[in-house]
Coordinates of C-alpha atoms and ligand atoms in Angstrom, one line a residue:
M1 CA 11.8 -17.9 -11.8
P2 CA 14.3 -16.1 -14.1
S3 CA 15.4 -12.6 -13.4
L4 CA 16.0 -10.5 -16.4
N5 CA 19.2 -8.6 -17.2
P6 CA 18.6 -5.3 -15.2
E7 CA 19.4 -3.3 -18.3
D8 CA 16.1 -4.6 -19.7
Y9 CA 13.9 -2.9 -17.1
V10 CA 15.9 -0.3 -15.2
G11 CA 14.4 3.2 -15.7
K12 CA 11.2 1.8 -17.2
K13 CA 8.0 3.3 -15.9
D14 CA 6.0 0.8 -13.8
F15 CA 9.0 -1.4 -13.4
A16 CA 12.1 0.3 -11.9
E17 CA 11.5 4.0 -12.6
P18 CA 13.8 5.6 -10.0
L19 CA 16.8 3.4 -11.0
N20 CA 19.1 4.2 -13.9
F21 CA 22.5 3.4 -15.4
K22 CA 25.2 6.0 -15.6
G23 CA 28.0 4.4 -17.5
R24 CA 28.3 0.9 -16.1
Q25 CA 27.0 1.8 -12.6
L26 CA 23.6 1.4 -11.2
F27 CA 22.0 4.5 -9.7
F28 CA 19.0 5.2 -7.5
E29 CA 17.9 8.7 -8.6
D30 CA 21.2 10.6 -8.7
A31 CA 23.1 8.3 -6.3
S32 CA 25.4 5.4 -7.2
I33 CA 24.2 2.4 -5.2
Q34 CA 27.7 1.2 -4.8
K35 CA 28.7 4.7 -3.4
L36 CA 25.7 4.8 -1.1
A37 CA 26.8 1.4 0.3
E38 CA 30.4 2.7 0.8
T39 CA 29.4 6.0 2.5
L40 CA 26.3 4.9 4.5
G41 CA 27.2 1.3 5.1
T42 CA 24.9 -1.6 4.2
R43 CA 21.6 -2.9 5.4
V44 CA 20.1 0.6 4.7
Y45 CA 16.9 1.7 3.1
I46 CA 17.0 4.5 0.6
L47 CA 14.0 6.7 0.0
S48 CA 13.2 8.8 -3.1
L49 CA 10.8 11.6 -2.2
S50 CA 10.8 12.7 -5.8
Q51 CA 9.4 9.3 -6.8
V52 CA 6.6 9.8 -4.2
E53 CA 5.8 13.1 -5.8
K54 CA 6.0 11.6 -9.4
N55 CA 3.6 8.8 -8.4
A56 CA 1.2 11.2 -6.7
K57 CA 1.1 13.5 -9.8
R58 CA 0.7 10.5 -12.1
L59 CA -2.3 9.3 -10.1
T60 CA -3.9 12.7 -10.1
A61 CA -3.2 13.2 -13.8
A62 CA -4.8 9.9 -14.6
F63 CA -8.1 11.3 -13.1
K64 CA -7.6 14.8 -14.6
N65 CA -10.8 14.5 -16.8
Y66 CA -12.9 13.9 -13.7
P67 CA -13.3 17.1 -11.8
R68 CA -14.6 15.5 -8.7
F69 CA -11.6 13.4 -7.7
K70 CA -10.5 13.3 -4.1
P71 CA -7.4 11.1 -3.7
C72 CA -6.4 9.9 -0.3
Y73 CA -3.3 8.3 1.1
A74 CA -3.5 5.1 3.2
L75 CA -1.1 5.9 6.0
A76 CA -0.5 2.3 6.9
A77 CA 1.5 1.7 3.7
N78 CA 4.4 3.9 4.8
S79 CA 4.0 6.3 7.7
L80 CA 7.3 8.2 7.4
P81 CA 6.3 11.8 8.0
Q82 CA 8.1 13.1 5.0
V83 CA 6.3 10.6 2.7
A84 CA 2.9 11.4 4.1
Q85 CA 3.6 15.2 4.1
T86 CA 4.7 15.1 0.5
L87 CA 1.4 13.6 -0.4
V88 CA -0.6 16.0 1.8
D89 CA 1.2 18.9 0.1
L90 CA -0.1 17.6 -3.2
N91 CA -3.6 17.7 -1.8
F92 CA -4.0 14.1 -0.9
G93 CA -6.3 13.4 2.1
I94 CA -5.1 10.9 4.7
E95 CA -6.8 7.5 5.4
V96 CA -6.4 6.1 8.9
V97 CA -7.5 2.8 10.4
N98 CA -7.4 3.5 14.1
I99 CA -7.0 6.2 16.8
Y100 CA -3.2 5.8 16.8
E101 CA -2.9 6.6 13.1
L102 CA -5.4 9.4 13.5
K103 CA -3.4 11.0 16.4
Y104 CA -0.2 10.5 14.5
A105 CA -1.5 12.2 11.4
L106 CA -2.8 15.1 13.4
S107 CA 0.4 15.6 15.3
E108 CA 3.0 15.0 12.5
L109 CA 1.3 16.4 9.4
K110 CA 0.4 19.9 8.5
K111 CA -2.7 21.1 6.6
I112 CA -4.3 17.7 5.9
P113 CA -7.1 18.6 3.4
Y114 CA -9.4 15.8 4.7
I115 CA -9.3 12.6 6.8
I116 CA -11.0 9.3 6.3
C117 CA -11.3 6.9 9.2
N118 CA -11.7 3.2 8.5
G119 CA -10.9 0.1 10.4
A120 CA -12.6 -2.4 12.7
S121 CA -14.1 -1.7 16.1
K122 CA -13.7 2.1 16.1
H123 CA -16.2 2.3 18.9
A124 CA -13.9 0.3 21.2
I125 CA -11.7 2.1 23.6
Q126 CA -8.2 1.7 22.3
N127 CA -6.4 4.6 23.8
K128 CA -7.2 4.2 27.5
Q129 CA -9.6 7.2 27.8
E130 CA -11.1 7.6 24.3
N131 CA -12.1 5.8 21.2
L132 CA -11.8 7.0 17.6
I133 CA -15.5 7.9 17.3
Q134 CA -15.4 10.3 20.3
T135 CA -12.2 11.9 19.0
V136 CA -13.8 12.5 15.5
I137 CA -16.9 14.1 17.0
N138 CA -14.7 16.7 18.6
L139 CA -12.4 17.0 15.6
Q140 CA -15.0 17.6 13.0
K141 CA -15.5 21.2 14.1
E142 CA -12.1 22.1 12.7
T143 CA -11.3 19.3 10.2
D144 CA -13.0 17.7 7.2
V145 CA -13.3 14.2 8.5
T146 CA -15.5 11.1 7.6
I147 CA -16.0 8.0 9.6
N148 CA -16.8 4.9 7.5
F149 CA -18.8 2.5 9.6
N150 CA -17.6 -1.0 9.6
S151 CA -20.5 -2.6 11.5
T152 CA -24.0 -1.9 12.7
D153 CA -22.6 -2.0 16.2
E154 CA -20.5 1.0 15.4
I155 CA -23.5 2.8 13.9
E156 CA -25.7 2.1 16.9
Y157 CA -22.9 3.4 19.3
T158 CA -22.3 6.5 17.3
K159 CA -26.0 7.3 16.8
K160 CA -26.5 7.3 20.6
L161 CA -23.4 9.4 21.2
C162 CA -24.4 12.0 18.7
E163 CA -27.9 12.2 20.2
K164 CA -26.3 12.6 23.7
E165 CA -23.9 15.3 22.5
N166 CA -26.6 16.8 20.2
T167 CA -24.3 16.9 17.3
E168 CA -24.4 15.8 13.7
L169 CA -21.7 13.6 12.1
K170 CA -20.6 13.1 8.5
A171 CA -20.5 9.3 7.9
G172 CA -19.9 6.7 5.3
L173 CA -20.6 3.0 5.1
S174 CA -17.8 0.5 4.5
L175 CA -19.4 -2.2 2.5
N176 CA -18.4 -5.9 2.4
L177 CA -19.2 -6.9 -1.1
A178 CA -17.8 -10.5 -0.7
S179 CA -21.2 -12.1 -1.5
H180 CA -21.0 -10.5 -5.0
F181 CA -17.6 -12.1 -5.7
Q182 CA -16.6 -15.8 -6.0
D183 CA -14.9 -17.2 -2.9
S184 CA -11.6 -17.6 -4.7
E185 CA -11.6 -13.9 -6.0
L186 CA -11.1 -12.2 -2.6
S187 CA -8.9 -13.0 0.4
P188 CA -10.9 -15.0 2.9
G189 CA -9.7 -12.7 5.7
S190 CA -11.6 -9.8 4.1
A191 CA -14.9 -11.2 5.3
R192 CA -14.5 -9.5 8.7
F193 CA -14.3 -6.0 7.2
G194 CA -17.2 -3.9 6.2
I195 CA -21.0 -4.2 6.5
P196 CA -22.2 -7.2 4.5
T197 CA -24.8 -6.1 1.9
E198 CA -27.3 -8.5 3.6
Q199 CA -27.1 -6.2 6.7
L200 CA -27.7 -3.0 4.7
P201 CA -31.4 -2.8 5.5
A202 CA -30.6 -2.8 9.3
A203 CA -27.8 -0.2 8.8
I204 CA -30.1 2.1 6.8
K205 CA -32.9 1.8 9.4
L206 CA -30.4 3.0 12.0
L207 CA -29.3 5.9 9.9
K208 CA -32.9 7.1 9.2
N209 CA -34.0 9.9 11.5
S210 CA -30.5 10.1 13.1
K211 CA -27.9 12.8 13.4
L212 CA -25.6 10.7 11.1
K213 CA -25.4 12.2 7.6
L214 CA -24.5 9.5 5.0
A215 CA -22.0 11.1 2.7
A216 CA -19.9 8.2 1.4
L217 CA -20.0 4.6 0.4
Q218 CA -16.7 2.8 0.6
S219 CA -15.4 -0.7 -0.3
H220 CA -11.8 -1.9 -0.1
I221 CA -11.6 -5.4 -1.7
G222 CA -8.0 -6.1 -0.8
T223 CA -4.5 -5.0 -1.7
Q224 CA -2.4 -5.8 -4.8
I225 CA -5.5 -6.6 -6.9
T226 CA -3.9 -7.6 -10.1
E227 CA -7.0 -8.0 -12.2
L228 CA -8.7 -4.7 -13.3
N229 CA -12.1 -6.4 -13.8
K230 CA -12.4 -6.9 -10.0
L231 CA -11.7 -3.2 -9.3
I232 CA -14.3 -2.2 -12.0
K233 CA -16.8 -4.6 -10.4
N234 CA -16.2 -3.0 -7.1
A235 CA -16.8 0.5 -8.6
N236 CA -20.0 -0.8 -10.3
L237 CA -21.4 -2.3 -7.1
L238 CA -20.6 0.7 -5.0
S239 CA -22.3 3.0 -7.6
T240 CA -25.4 0.8 -7.8
Y241 CA -25.7 0.6 -4.0
A242 CA -25.1 4.3 -3.6
I243 CA -27.9 5.2 -5.9
R244 CA -30.2 2.7 -4.3
I245 CA -29.5 3.8 -0.7
G246 CA -29.6 7.5 -1.7
K247 CA -33.1 7.0 -3.1
E248 CA -34.2 5.2 0.0
L249 CA -32.8 7.9 2.4
G250 CA -34.1 10.7 0.1
T251 CA -30.6 12.3 -0.1
P252 CA -28.0 11.3 -2.7
I253 CA -24.7 9.9 -1.5
E254 CA -22.1 12.4 -2.7
N255 CA -19.0 10.2 -2.5
I256 CA -17.9 6.9 -3.9
N257 CA -14.8 5.6 -2.1
L258 CA -13.0 2.8 -4.0
G259 CA -10.6 1.8 -1.2
G260 CA -7.0 0.8 -2.2
G261 CA -5.9 -2.3 -4.1
I262 CA -4.0 -0.7 -7.1
A263 CA -1.3 -3.2 -7.8
V264 CA 2.4 -2.9 -8.4
K265 CA 4.5 -4.6 -11.0
Y266 CA 6.9 -6.4 -8.6
Y267 CA 7.9 -8.9 -11.3
K268 CA 10.2 -7.4 -13.9
T269 CA 10.3 -10.3 -16.3
P270 CA 7.8 -10.2 -19.2
Q271 CA 5.8 -13.1 -20.7
N272 CA 5.9 -15.8 -18.1
Q273 CA 5.3 -13.5 -15.2
K274 CA 2.5 -11.6 -17.0
K275 CA -0.2 -13.2 -14.9
L276 CA 1.4 -12.2 -11.6
N277 CA 1.7 -8.5 -12.4
P278 CA -1.3 -6.2 -12.6
D279 CA -3.0 -6.4 -16.0
Y280 CA -3.5 -2.6 -16.1
T281 CA -1.7 0.7 -15.8
I282 CA -2.8 3.5 -13.4
E283 CA -4.2 5.4 -16.5
E284 CA -6.2 2.4 -17.6
Y285 CA -7.5 2.0 -14.0
A286 CA -8.7 5.6 -13.8
Q287 CA -10.2 5.6 -17.3
K288 CA -12.2 2.4 -16.7
I289 CA -13.3 3.3 -13.2
I290 CA -14.6 6.8 -14.3
Q291 CA -16.4 5.2 -17.3
E292 CA -18.1 2.5 -15.1
I293 CA -19.3 5.0 -12.4
A294 CA -20.4 7.6 -15.0
Q295 CA -22.4 4.9 -16.8
V296 CA -24.3 3.7 -13.7
Y297 CA -25.1 7.3 -12.7
Q298 CA -26.1 8.3 -16.2
E299 CA -28.5 5.2 -16.5
N300 CA -30.1 6.3 -13.3
G301 CA -30.3 10.0 -14.2
A302 CA -28.2 10.9 -11.1
E303 CA -25.6 13.6 -10.6
P304 CA -22.1 12.1 -10.8
P305 CA -20.4 11.6 -7.4
T306 CA -17.0 12.6 -6.1
I307 CA -14.6 9.7 -6.4
T308 CA -12.1 8.8 -3.7
T309 CA -9.2 6.3 -3.7
E310 CA -7.4 5.2 -0.6
T311 CA -4.1 4.3 -2.3
G312 CA -1.1 3.1 -0.3
R313 CA 1.0 0.4 -2.0
W314 CA 1.0 1.9 -5.5
L315 CA 2.1 5.3 -4.3
T316 CA 5.0 4.1 -2.2
A317 CA 6.3 0.6 -3.2
N318 CA 8.8 1.8 -5.8
T319 CA 10.0 4.8 -3.7
M320 CA 12.4 2.7 -1.6
I321 CA 15.2 0.2 -2.1
L322 CA 17.1 -1.8 0.5
I323 CA 20.9 -2.1 0.1
L324 CA 22.6 -5.2 1.5
K325 CA 26.0 -6.7 1.4
V326 CA 26.8 -10.3 0.5
T327 CA 28.5 -11.9 3.6
E328 CA 29.2 -15.4 2.1
T329 CA 28.0 -17.9 -0.4
R330 CA 27.4 -21.5 0.4
K331 CA 26.8 -24.6 -1.6
T332 CA 25.4 -27.5 0.5
P333 CA 25.3 -31.1 -0.7
Q334 CA 21.5 -31.3 -0.4
N335 CA 20.8 -28.0 -2.2
K336 CA 22.2 -28.0 -5.7
L337 CA 21.6 -24.3 -5.7
E338 CA 24.1 -22.0 -4.1
W339 CA 22.9 -19.8 -1.2
I340 CA 23.8 -16.2 -1.0
I341 CA 23.9 -15.0 2.6
T342 CA 23.4 -11.2 3.2
D343 CA 23.8 -8.9 6.1
G344 CA 20.1 -8.2 6.1
S345 CA 17.1 -10.2 7.1
A346 CA 14.0 -11.0 5.0
L347 CA 12.2 -11.6 8.3
T348 CA 12.5 -8.1 9.4
D349 CA 13.7 -5.9 6.4
T350 CA 11.2 -7.3 3.8
N351 CA 8.9 -9.2 6.1
D352 CA 6.3 -9.8 3.3
A353 CA 8.9 -12.0 1.5
V354 CA 8.5 -14.5 4.3
W355 CA 5.0 -13.7 5.6
I356 CA 3.1 -13.9 2.3
G357 CA 5.8 -15.0 -0.1
Q358 CA 6.0 -11.5 -1.7
Y359 CA 8.5 -11.4 -4.7
F360 CA 10.9 -8.4 -4.6
E361 CA 13.3 -8.0 -7.5
I362 CA 17.0 -8.2 -6.5
I363 CA 19.9 -6.9 -8.4
N364 CA 23.6 -7.4 -7.8
A365 CA 24.5 -3.7 -7.9
T366 CA 28.3 -4.3 -8.0
K367 CA 27.8 -6.3 -11.2
A368 CA 24.7 -4.7 -12.6
N369 CA 26.0 -4.5 -16.1
Q370 CA 27.0 -8.2 -16.2
K371 CA 24.8 -10.9 -17.6
P372 CA 23.0 -13.1 -15.1
T373 CA 24.5 -16.6 -15.4
E374 CA 24.1 -18.4 -12.0
W375 CA 21.1 -19.5 -10.0
Y376 CA 20.9 -18.6 -6.3
N377 CA 18.7 -18.7 -3.3
I378 CA 19.2 -15.5 -1.3
A379 CA 19.0 -15.5 2.5
G380 CA 19.1 -13.2 5.5
I381 CA 21.6 -13.5 8.4
T382 CA 19.3 -14.6 11.2
C383 CA 19.0 -18.1 12.7
D384 CA 15.5 -18.9 11.2
T385 CA 15.5 -21.2 8.2
N386 CA 12.7 -19.2 6.7
D387 CA 14.7 -16.0 6.6
A388 CA 15.0 -16.0 2.8
F389 CA 14.5 -13.2 0.4
A390 CA 14.3 -15.6 -2.5
W391 CA 14.0 -19.4 -2.6
P392 CA 11.8 -22.1 -4.1
K393 CA 9.9 -23.0 -0.9
N394 CA 7.5 -20.1 -1.4
N395 CA 8.1 -19.3 -5.0
T396 CA 10.2 -16.2 -4.3
G397 CA 13.2 -17.8 -6.0
P398 CA 15.7 -19.0 -7.1
R399 CA 17.2 -16.0 -8.9
K400 CA 19.6 -15.7 -11.7
L401 CA 22.4 -13.2 -11.0
P402 CA 25.9 -12.6 -12.3
K403 CA 28.5 -14.7 -10.4
T404 CA 28.1 -13.3 -6.9
E405 CA 30.8 -13.1 -4.2
P406 CA 31.2 -11.9 -0.7
E407 CA 31.3 -8.0 -0.5
D408 CA 29.1 -7.6 -3.5
I409 CA 26.3 -5.2 -3.0
L410 CA 22.7 -6.4 -3.5
T411 CA 19.8 -4.0 -3.9
I412 CA 16.2 -5.1 -3.3
L413 CA 13.6 -3.1 -5.2
D414 CA 10.1 -1.9 -4.3
V415 CA 10.3 -2.1 -0.5
G416 CA 8.5 1.2 0.1
A417 CA 5.1 -0.2 0.9
Y418 CA 4.3 -1.9 4.2
Q419 CA 7.8 -3.2 4.8
L420 CA 9.0 -0.5 7.3
A421 CA 6.1 -1.1 9.6
L422 CA 6.6 -4.8 9.6
R423 CA 10.2 -4.6 10.9
N424 CA 10.9 -6.4 14.2
S425 CA 13.8 -7.1 16.5
F426 CA 14.2 -10.8 15.7
N427 CA 17.7 -12.0 16.8
L428 CA 18.0 -8.4 18.3
L429 CA 18.9 -7.1 14.9
P430 CA 18.6 -3.3 15.0
K431 CA 16.2 -1.7 12.6
A432 CA 17.9 -0.9 9.3
P433 CA 18.2 2.9 9.1
I434 CA 16.6 5.0 6.3
Y435 CA 18.3 7.7 4.2
T436 CA 17.3 9.8 1.3
A437 CA 19.1 9.3 -2.0
E438 CA 21.1 12.4 -1.1
G439 CA 22.4 10.6 2.0
E440 CA 20.3 12.5 4.6
P441 CA 18.8 10.4 7.5
V442 CA 15.0 10.2 7.3
K443 CA 13.0 10.8 10.5
E444 CA 11.1 7.8 11.7
P445 CA 7.6 8.0 13.1
S446 CA 7.5 8.5 16.8
Q447 CA 6.0 5.6 18.8
P448 CA 2.4 6.4 19.9
N449 CA 1.5 6.3 23.6
N450 CA -1.1 3.9 24.8
Ligands
PLP1 C1 -9.4 0.1 4.2 C2 -8.1 0.2 3.4 N1 -8.0 1.2 2.5 C3 -6.9 1.3 1.8 C4 -5.8 0.4 1.9 C5 -4.6 0.6 1.1 O1 -4.6 -0.4 0.1 P1 -3.4 -0.4 -1.0 O2 -2.1 -0.4 -0.2 O3 -3.6 -1.7 -1.7 O4 -3.6 0.8 -1.9 C6 -5.9 -0.6 2.9 C7 -4.8 -1.5 3.1 O5 -4.9 -2.7 2.8 C8 -7.1 -0.7 3.7 O6 -7.2 -1.7 4.6

């Protein structure tokens, strides 16, 4: 698994946009990574809010020819208040998956244009006295909020509650489109999310003559979907079902919600890694999705819908790096490869590297301008043998770097999506702190009460 010379991808859109070289030094935005390590210490995350803004504007621009585009941010990807507020200020709605995220968004963020509530078992009491559905019924008087039902149980529960409280509710259906895909195309775990299309007749029967107003059809087919044709198929199926259900209910469904899934180019090497990176850019995604939905609506003589995306990963992944220090290198007799040990932990700082074998690009920032010559496995400092950022066991390594020595500074790219929330206190390691590229500490989300 060769790593390229960083000079070949640093600064390139879709690859390592917030990084750049000034002279021989590697910078993240306007800050030298070596300097950041010296002033802030190591095992620190660095956040670029300007990259969050750039990503958001690029996504919106990709849909600029479609006047009815309502983008949403999936809060689960990175719930730092500054990240979410930056997106809200650019007119992104917020997507939440439970009552904790909902309450967090309401207390930490200002002027959210609209909220979408997804997630399993929203009718179950999760917060001692109330569940998400009750909360939204009260909230809808002051906020534009949609609940996407995940099951017929949720619909039944909500229908009764709305009757009891004599109130209407704007609702959507989360569809499970698994039966339209091959088994191998989607993650097997996704089967428990959304209403299977076979259960749609029962769902529609419940919605008829109820106080629930069906406004949206949503389907999230998974995250990091690297093949555009799957996302297009999702859009096609959603549009087709929306038209069919709209006709049956006698009121058109105004919103098509495509979920998340837009993938990130984690692999910086060309050719041999082509199949692991997304086969599309955000602009191609938008163009094809708009085309597909417009075509289905045109063929049916229907008014085009609003389009919503619930993007998390693509908006945030490249906005953060992790800076670590090499503590030692070790060559063992069994392993021909040398191990680099760092002062971080893959288990807690980039948990997906261990959990799902996620590849994160790694650069020796101290020697960023030197040619990669040696092969290494790269490990964390904890006592677990699986604490590795890059090694052959799960295809995350080995990596080719310049000759690396203790005290060298390593930077791990694209850690802005999902990694902060997956931190833990294994070996009692403290959570690595977060700073902006200007060296300011970043406020962490407050822990919700139960
Ligand atoms: C329902 C739903 N919508 C949106 C997202 C965000 O997906 P992504 O980070 O791939 O954009 C997720 C996360 O997996 C999700 O579960």
